[in-house]
mmCIF file of C-alpha atoms in Angstrom:
data_model
loop_
_atom_site.group_PDB
_atom_site.id
_atom_site.type_symbol
_atom_site.label_atom_id
_atom_site.label_comp_id
_atom_site.label_asym_id
_atom_site.label_seq_id
_atom_site.Cartn_x
_atom_site.Cartn_y
_atom_site.Cartn_z
ATOM 1 C CA MET H 18 20.081 3.215 58.703
ATOM 2 C CA SER H 19 16.925 1.390 57.489
ATOM 3 C CA MET H 20 16.516 -0.143 54.059
ATOM 4 C CA GLU H 21 14.122 2.660 52.947
ATOM 5 C CA ALA H 22 16.897 5.617 54.103
ATOM 6 C CA ALA H 23 19.372 3.625 52.419
ATOM 7 C CA GLU H 24 17.643 3.271 49.157
ATOM 8 C CA ASN H 25 16.703 7.028 49.348
ATOM 9 C CA ASP H 26 20.223 8.027 49.972
ATOM 10 C CA ARG H 27 21.253 5.663 46.907
ATOM 11 C CA ARG H 28 18.921 7.466 44.459
ATOM 12 C CA ILE H 29 19.659 10.863 45.529
ATOM 13 C CA GLY H 30 23.412 9.983 44.857
ATOM 14 C CA ASN H 31 22.383 8.835 41.486
ATOM 15 C CA VAL H 32 20.278 11.860 40.370
ATOM 16 C CA VAL H 33 23.549 13.355 38.752
ATOM 17 C CA ARG H 34 26.706 11.487 38.028
ATOM 18 C CA VAL H 35 29.753 11.991 36.056
ATOM 19 C CA GLY H 36 31.667 9.024 34.635
ATOM 20 C CA LYS H 37 33.591 8.053 31.284
ATOM 21 C CA VAL H 38 31.871 6.463 28.166
ATOM 22 C CA ALA H 39 32.635 2.618 28.218
ATOM 23 C CA SER H 40 31.202 1.952 24.871
ATOM 24 C CA VAL H 41 28.817 3.623 22.242
ATOM 25 C CA ASP H 42 26.038 2.526 19.906
ATOM 26 C CA PRO H 43 25.497 4.982 17.153
ATOM 27 C CA GLY H 44 22.645 2.856 15.540
ATOM 28 C CA SER H 45 20.819 3.333 18.684
ATOM 29 C CA ALA H 46 22.096 6.547 19.706
ATOM 30 C CA LYS H 47 22.977 5.192 23.125
ATOM 31 C CA ALA H 48 26.105 4.878 25.044
ATOM 32 C CA VAL H 49 27.059 2.689 28.317
ATOM 33 C CA VAL H 50 28.750 5.001 30.848
ATOM 34 C CA ASP H 51 31.255 3.519 33.568
ATOM 35 C CA PHE H 52 31.079 5.240 36.908
ATOM 36 C CA GLY H 53 34.012 3.369 38.572
ATOM 37 C CA ASP H 54 31.602 1.552 40.931
ATOM 38 C CA LEU H 55 29.058 0.482 38.168
ATOM 39 C CA LYS H 56 28.343 0.615 34.550
ATOM 40 C CA SER H 57 24.921 1.990 33.243
ATOM 41 C CA PRO H 58 22.705 0.172 30.918
ATOM 42 C CA PRO H 59 22.814 1.883 27.507
ATOM 43 C CA LEU H 60 21.619 5.322 27.951
ATOM 44 C CA PRO H 61 20.352 7.626 25.393
ATOM 45 C CA VAL H 62 22.625 10.740 24.353
ATOM 46 C CA GLY H 63 21.176 13.897 24.490
ATOM 47 C CA GLN H 64 21.258 16.279 21.660
ATOM 48 C CA LEU H 65 21.656 20.100 21.410
ATOM 49 C CA ARG H 66 18.688 19.862 18.902
ATOM 50 C CA ALA H 67 16.798 16.925 17.285
ATOM 51 C CA GLY H 68 13.829 18.641 15.471
ATOM 52 C CA GLY H 69 14.142 20.969 12.266
ATOM 53 C CA LEU H 70 17.566 22.046 13.282
ATOM 54 C CA GLN H 71 19.702 19.168 14.120
ATOM 55 C CA PHE H 72 22.830 18.471 15.891
ATOM 56 C CA TRP H 73 24.346 15.178 15.827
ATOM 57 C CA TRP H 74 27.357 14.022 18.327
ATOM 58 C CA MET H 75 28.037 10.587 19.846
ATOM 59 C CA PRO H 76 30.538 10.610 22.691
ATOM 60 C CA THR H 77 33.726 8.570 22.059
ATOM 61 C CA THR H 78 34.870 5.868 24.175
ATOM 62 C CA GLY H 79 36.601 7.076 27.303
ATOM 63 C CA GLU H 80 35.169 10.657 27.242
ATOM 64 C CA GLN H 81 33.637 12.241 30.396
ATOM 65 C CA VAL H 82 30.160 12.919 30.401
ATOM 66 C CA LEU H 83 27.581 14.086 32.739
ATOM 67 C CA VAL H 84 24.227 11.674 33.270
ATOM 68 C CA ALA H 85 21.083 12.907 34.773
ATOM 69 C CA CYS H 86 18.834 10.052 36.220
ATOM 70 C CA GLU H 87 15.089 10.827 36.629
ATOM 71 C CA GLY H 88 14.198 9.863 40.335
ATOM 72 C CA GLY H 89 17.939 8.414 40.703
ATOM 73 C CA ASP H 90 16.907 5.686 38.745
ATOM 74 C CA LEU H 91 19.977 4.817 36.626
ATOM 75 C CA ALA H 92 17.834 2.873 34.127
ATOM 76 C CA GLN H 93 16.093 6.221 33.514
ATOM 77 C CA GLY H 94 19.530 8.151 32.794
ATOM 78 C CA VAL H 95 20.237 10.412 29.904
ATOM 79 C CA ILE H 96 23.730 11.626 28.859
ATOM 80 C CA VAL H 97 23.205 15.283 29.027
ATOM 81 C CA CYS H 98 26.402 16.624 27.963
ATOM 82 C CA SER H 99 30.400 16.028 27.712
ATOM 83 C CA LEU H 100 32.823 17.600 30.170
ATOM 84 C CA TYR H 101 36.464 18.534 29.370
ATOM 85 C CA ALA H 102 38.881 16.582 31.233
ATOM 86 C CA GLY H 103 42.246 18.041 30.336
ATOM 87 C CA ASN H 104 41.441 18.109 26.464
ATOM 88 C CA ALA H 105 40.036 21.303 25.696
ATOM 89 C CA PRO H 106 40.584 22.293 22.112
ATOM 90 C CA SER H 107 41.864 26.012 23.280
ATOM 91 C CA ALA H 108 43.098 27.657 26.388
ATOM 92 C CA ASP H 109 41.467 30.567 25.294
ATOM 93 C CA GLY H 110 37.814 30.844 26.407
ATOM 94 C CA ALA H 111 37.304 34.022 24.771
ATOM 95 C CA VAL H 112 37.545 32.630 21.167
ATOM 96 C CA PRO H 113 34.508 29.749 20.159
ATOM 97 C CA GLN H 114 35.513 26.959 18.425
ATOM 98 C CA ILE H 115 34.042 24.042 16.662
ATOM 99 C CA ASN H 116 36.410 21.150 16.061
ATOM 100 C CA LEU H 117 34.648 18.492 13.805
ATOM 101 C CA ALA H 118 37.639 16.285 13.982
ATOM 102 C CA GLY H 119 37.197 14.667 10.532
ATOM 103 C CA GLY H 120 33.555 15.077 10.528
ATOM 104 C CA LYS H 121 31.522 16.995 8.094
ATOM 105 C CA MET H 122 29.099 19.856 8.032
ATOM 106 C CA ILE H 123 25.792 19.853 5.906
ATOM 107 C CA VAL H 124 24.032 22.994 5.486
ATOM 108 C CA ASP H 125 20.827 22.922 3.561
ATOM 109 C CA GLY H 126 20.600 26.811 3.092
ATOM 110 C CA ASP H 127 22.676 29.906 3.130
ATOM 111 C CA ILE H 128 26.123 30.765 5.137
ATOM 112 C CA GLU H 129 26.939 34.152 5.524
ATOM 113 C CA VAL H 130 30.741 34.703 6.480
ATOM 114 C CA THR H 131 31.679 38.020 7.535
ATOM 115 C CA GLY H 132 35.643 37.017 7.787
ATOM 116 C CA ASP H 133 37.520 34.906 5.484
ATOM 117 C CA VAL H 134 36.979 31.202 4.413
ATOM 118 C CA ILE H 135 40.196 29.058 4.268
ATOM 119 C CA ALA H 136 39.984 25.767 2.463
ATOM 120 C CA SER H 137 43.119 23.309 2.109
ATOM 121 C CA GLY H 138 45.313 26.608 3.018
ATOM 122 C CA VAL H 139 43.505 28.790 0.060
ATOM 123 C CA SER H 140 41.858 31.957 1.296
ATOM 124 C CA LEU H 141 38.546 32.682 -0.462
ATOM 125 C CA VAL H 142 39.361 36.694 0.305
ATOM 126 C CA ASN H 143 43.115 36.580 -0.626
ATOM 127 C CA HIS H 144 43.475 33.944 -3.208
ATOM 128 C CA THR H 145 44.852 34.644 -6.768
ATOM 129 C CA HIS H 146 44.940 33.003 -9.989
ATOM 130 C CA PRO H 147 47.645 32.484 -12.666
ATOM 131 C CA GLU H 148 47.180 34.641 -15.928
ATOM 132 C CA SER H 149 48.004 33.250 -19.101
ATOM 133 C CA ILE H 150 50.524 35.845 -19.608
ATOM 134 C CA GLY H 151 52.582 34.508 -16.536
ATOM 135 C CA SER H 152 51.535 36.788 -13.684
ATOM 136 C CA ASN H 153 48.685 36.367 -11.047
ATOM 137 C CA THR H 154 45.357 38.097 -11.003
ATOM 138 C CA GLY H 155 44.706 40.345 -8.147
ATOM 139 C CA LYS H 156 42.678 39.316 -5.165
ATOM 140 C CA PRO H 157 38.920 38.849 -5.549
ATOM 141 C CA SER H 158 36.959 42.321 -5.196
#
């Protein structure tokens, strides 16, 4: 095989890769990915949205990620998304779930909820309050 053909094979093999995060630098929004046979330089972490509506996530060390590399050049790679590797938050694919794992959600606007909201075990729909005469009030209406 010629050197040119070998280089083309290498680049094609690097267009899309799966690896595990080796280190994270939130300040630069980059992470290093370990592919087993080599480690990437610090790569930008793609975001779902980064304009007027923003989602911020940084992968954790050991998390499995998909990396896309323009022209097969690992130095031009971008972490596209995470892949579950036996750590899915639910076995029920029909029930969407967001797990902030100790993070926080900031909303600058309205939230409309058609179900119940439960905070520290207290239901917004079904909670009651003690009355001064020793009984509880009814549920909110």
